[in-house]
Amino acid sequence: MLRNYLKIALRNIWRSRGYTAINVAGLATAFCIGIFLFLTAYLHLTYDSFHEDGDRIFQTYFFANAPDEVIKNGTMPLPLTPALKADFPELEAVSRVMTGRRDLVEANGKYLDKLITYTDPDFLKIFSFPLVAGNRETALNELGGVVLSENMATDLFGSADVVGKSVRIGNDGDEKDYVVTGVISDAPDNSSIHYDALVRVENAADYQKSKEEWGDGTHSVFLKLPPQISKSGFETRLKPFAQKYFPEAIADLTKNKAKPDARGDVFAVRLQKLADVHFSREISDRKGTPVIIMYVLLGMAVFILLIACINFINLSIARSFTRAREVGVRKSLGALRSGLFVQIWSEAALICGLGIVAGGLLAYSFMPSFNAVFGTKLKLANALQPGFIALLAGVIALVTLLAGGYPAWRMARFNTVEVLKGKVKMKGRSLLRSSLIVSQFAISCLLACCTVVAYQQVNHLRDSPLGFDKEQVISIPVGNQVDGRQVLGRLRNKLSSDPSVLAVTGTDVNLGKGKDRVSSRSTSSFTHRGKQLTTDELLVDYDYLKTLKIKPIAGRDFSRAHPADSVSAVLITQSLAKMMGEENPAGTFLGGDAGERQGDRSQIIGVIPDFHLYSVADEAKPITMHLSATEPIRYIFVRVTPQSLAGSMEKIEEVWQEVAPQSEFIGSFLNENVDAWYQNEEQFSQMLSLASVIALMLSCIGLFAIALLMMEQRTKEIGIRKTLGASVGGVVVLLSRDFVKLVLVALAIALPAAWYGMQLWLDSYAYRIDLSLWVFALVGLGAILIAVATVSFQSVKAALMNPVESLRSE
């Protein structure tokens, strides 16, 4: 019986090759895009889920209910972890995790720049990254021990059997020798914590200087609660802890008339679940990916699959009327309704299967291109995870059931007598048909609106003032194999006589994301006239303002004519001056005339406008800039003339090979670095655009199928109307009118939903566009025109038909 069903199904599919091709193409396209979107969302939603007891692992963060805003900060001071261990000995584990720049690693005659993570022995108790070699309990017990990642061990020694071997790690004369005590598996792509090697946090630069500083945030802290202690319960116990160690912060907030929140706190140490770390933009210095974007991607995948299913149902129903007599004959010969259902459903299931297989092949073929365009790291191997397999199986079963089951059930219920008499008709106002059309266009219009708004927001971020001039500036990461300060001096001397070079400077923080992809942040806190203030710290060299074309609004720039500038002078941004309450802070000292900052008196010599140091998506934060004769220069900026821009990169690279031959030149233009700040928004916008185009294309195919069905059903009506004098235009309007009404209903659903959803998304940006009614009006008008154009093809064809032929066909 099953063999017979399959044979008949294959014959019918081959007989209706055009119908089959349309359905298979639609399902394959939808399934391919669905795989990409599902995998993207799945990768992000499963971040850090591979750790054992992940529900008991938390990151600490500071909460401050300031008078004008709620502040959450995940950057912790070094003494916090020892204090937590001392005050709460029942904690299973507490560990600091400090990851910033790459360090130079030397071993076996090789020199590599690697990401060194400074941490505590409890790191291996909290996180369950597999240890390939060594003892998890003792691997980080010694200050001179290092745990290498598998990748790093292979790069240095050619294998993972390296326990007991020596490596040297460090930069700028601060190198230390370590003994390999373990090898750990590489962190997976869906991990918030990355490393090439783990060493004790006591080995970090400036550890001795900052280990008792409660106002300097340098790292993240993770802890593991015992099973019997809940998150809320431990946060309650952290209230006296905050009062004990942060009395100045609490007193300052209270003095500024800060009010307690619903939990009674103006300042508190709180916990964030490990599963939320990847999505937290506030706590992770705005590096997180908003979880709402992942749900939007899932929704887009579901919508596109739903549109493909709707098309399949519509086309199947349309084709059912051409097979009505076949069904009637089968029933008159004794075929049971159940047998007809299985027969017809098997055909639909076979087409669904072909579409799904074709979609999988398309996804496999285009996966590298998708990863390259959208900057993702998707792998089809992720689809073999149990959770994803279950999700995929559910989607396939649902698609097959919906797309094939309903048309089969509908055809199996045809009345035998009416079918044989040729009286089976599709009702003019089918609720199901109308609902399907409305659903299709509502989804398409929703995605189209979101695409336009996302595109506008990305352009708005690009056009927002940065506070500095990003054009004609080359950014060069110095690397760890040379002394950045010496290289800066040599480069200045080499380029001093070049008229195409306008300025050269150095810093420890790149602007945007350079080719080294390194990002680090340093903050400090101080009290100024009773106010607790926090500022980003930025090391610069002479001519920094000149290179970026930033003009002081008060005071002066750093100058070689003032030797004391390199010791005790600072520049501050306008927002910090405002927070200090100083109208003209030039000449005053940070912390007040009697204040001190990091043990030295730092005098403000100038105030500059606020500028974006880390991301243009967020409000510019206060910045304190200083010179130093000892702190390392990590990046060199070179401003060139516009006329010499074309060949400037090659020229600078040639000079670089002379002044730093042992360091690879990986320079990039600053405007390219800044563009990388918008990478997440651009990816989101591009994915929305792709989904919108696919959804609209599939919707038009479905609408075309319904229009074709309706024209066939109304052939006699059209002939009679033309015989009675109806014009071609009148017939076209009559046939298109009902479809336009359905599109208007779809717009009434989609436009408010799009407005609300994009408002929520835009609220996460400090600099955002205002939603414009004209955007939604244009999308609505475009949807109507597309629908009319799609339907009009069949409407005009039917209206031009000779009424004699129309009536004869009936």
PDB file of C-alpha atoms in Angstrom, residues 468-475 500-504 546-549 636-646 648-649 652 668-672 674:
ATOM      1  CA  PHE A 468      37.065  64.145  16.837  1.00  0.00           C
ATOM      2  CA  ASP A 469      37.974  64.064  13.154  1.00  0.00           C
ATOM      3  CA  LYS A 470      38.299  60.443  12.004  1.00  0.00           C
ATOM      4  CA  GLU A 471      39.304  61.254   8.412  1.00  0.00           C
ATOM      5  CA  GLN A 472      42.885  61.034   7.084  1.00  0.00           C
ATOM      6  CA  VAL A 473      44.182  59.366  10.265  1.00  0.00           C
ATOM      7  CA  ILE A 474      46.089  56.060  10.231  1.00  0.00           C
ATOM      8  CA  SER A 475      45.919  53.898  13.376  1.00  0.00           C
ATOM      9  CA  SER A 500      52.277  64.989   3.729  1.00  0.00           C
ATOM     10  CA  VAL A 501      52.308  64.113   7.468  1.00  0.00           C
ATOM     11  CA  LEU A 502      50.575  66.696   9.650  1.00  0.00           C
ATOM     12  CA  ALA A 503      50.838  65.128  13.122  1.00  0.00           C
ATOM     13  CA  VAL A 504      51.970  61.974  14.942  1.00  0.00           C
ATOM     14  CA  LYS A 546      46.224  68.111  17.154  1.00  0.00           C
ATOM     15  CA  THR A 547      46.117  64.716  15.443  1.00  0.00           C
ATOM     16  CA  LEU A 548      42.391  64.272  16.099  1.00  0.00           C
ATOM     17  CA  LYS A 549      41.566  67.972  15.597  1.00  0.00           C
ATOM     18  CA  ILE A 636      50.258  55.331  17.105  1.00  0.00           C
ATOM     19  CA  PHE A 637      48.069  57.759  15.163  1.00  0.00           C
ATOM     20  CA  VAL A 638      49.367  59.521  12.047  1.00  0.00           C
ATOM     21  CA  ARG A 639      47.407  62.328  10.376  1.00  0.00           C
ATOM     22  CA  VAL A 640      48.156  62.838   6.695  1.00  0.00           C
ATOM     23  CA  THR A 641      47.074  65.462   4.179  1.00  0.00           C
ATOM     24  CA  PRO A 642      43.983  64.710   2.078  1.00  0.00           C
ATOM     25  CA  GLN A 643      46.036  64.982  -1.118  1.00  0.00           C
ATOM     26  CA  SER A 644      48.415  62.206  -0.027  1.00  0.00           C
ATOM     27  CA  LEU A 645      45.733  59.863   1.320  1.00  0.00           C
ATOM     28  CA  ALA A 646      45.846  57.415  -1.594  1.00  0.00           C
ATOM     29  CA  SER A 648      49.851  57.178   2.575  1.00  0.00           C
ATOM     30  CA  MET A 649      49.324  53.655   3.946  1.00  0.00           C
ATOM     31  CA  ILE A 652      53.839  54.637   6.385  1.00  0.00           C
ATOM     32  CA  SER A 668      44.201  50.824   9.291  1.00  0.00           C
ATOM     33  CA  PHE A 669      42.391  54.077   8.679  1.00  0.00           C
ATOM     34  CA  LEU A 670      40.613  55.448  11.721  1.00  0.00           C
ATOM     35  CA  ASN A 671      37.313  55.855   9.868  1.00  0.00           C
ATOM     36  CA  GLU A 672      37.387  52.093   9.137  1.00  0.00           C
ATOM     37  CA  VAL A 674      35.065  53.567  13.825  1.00  0.00           C
TER      38      VAL A 674
END
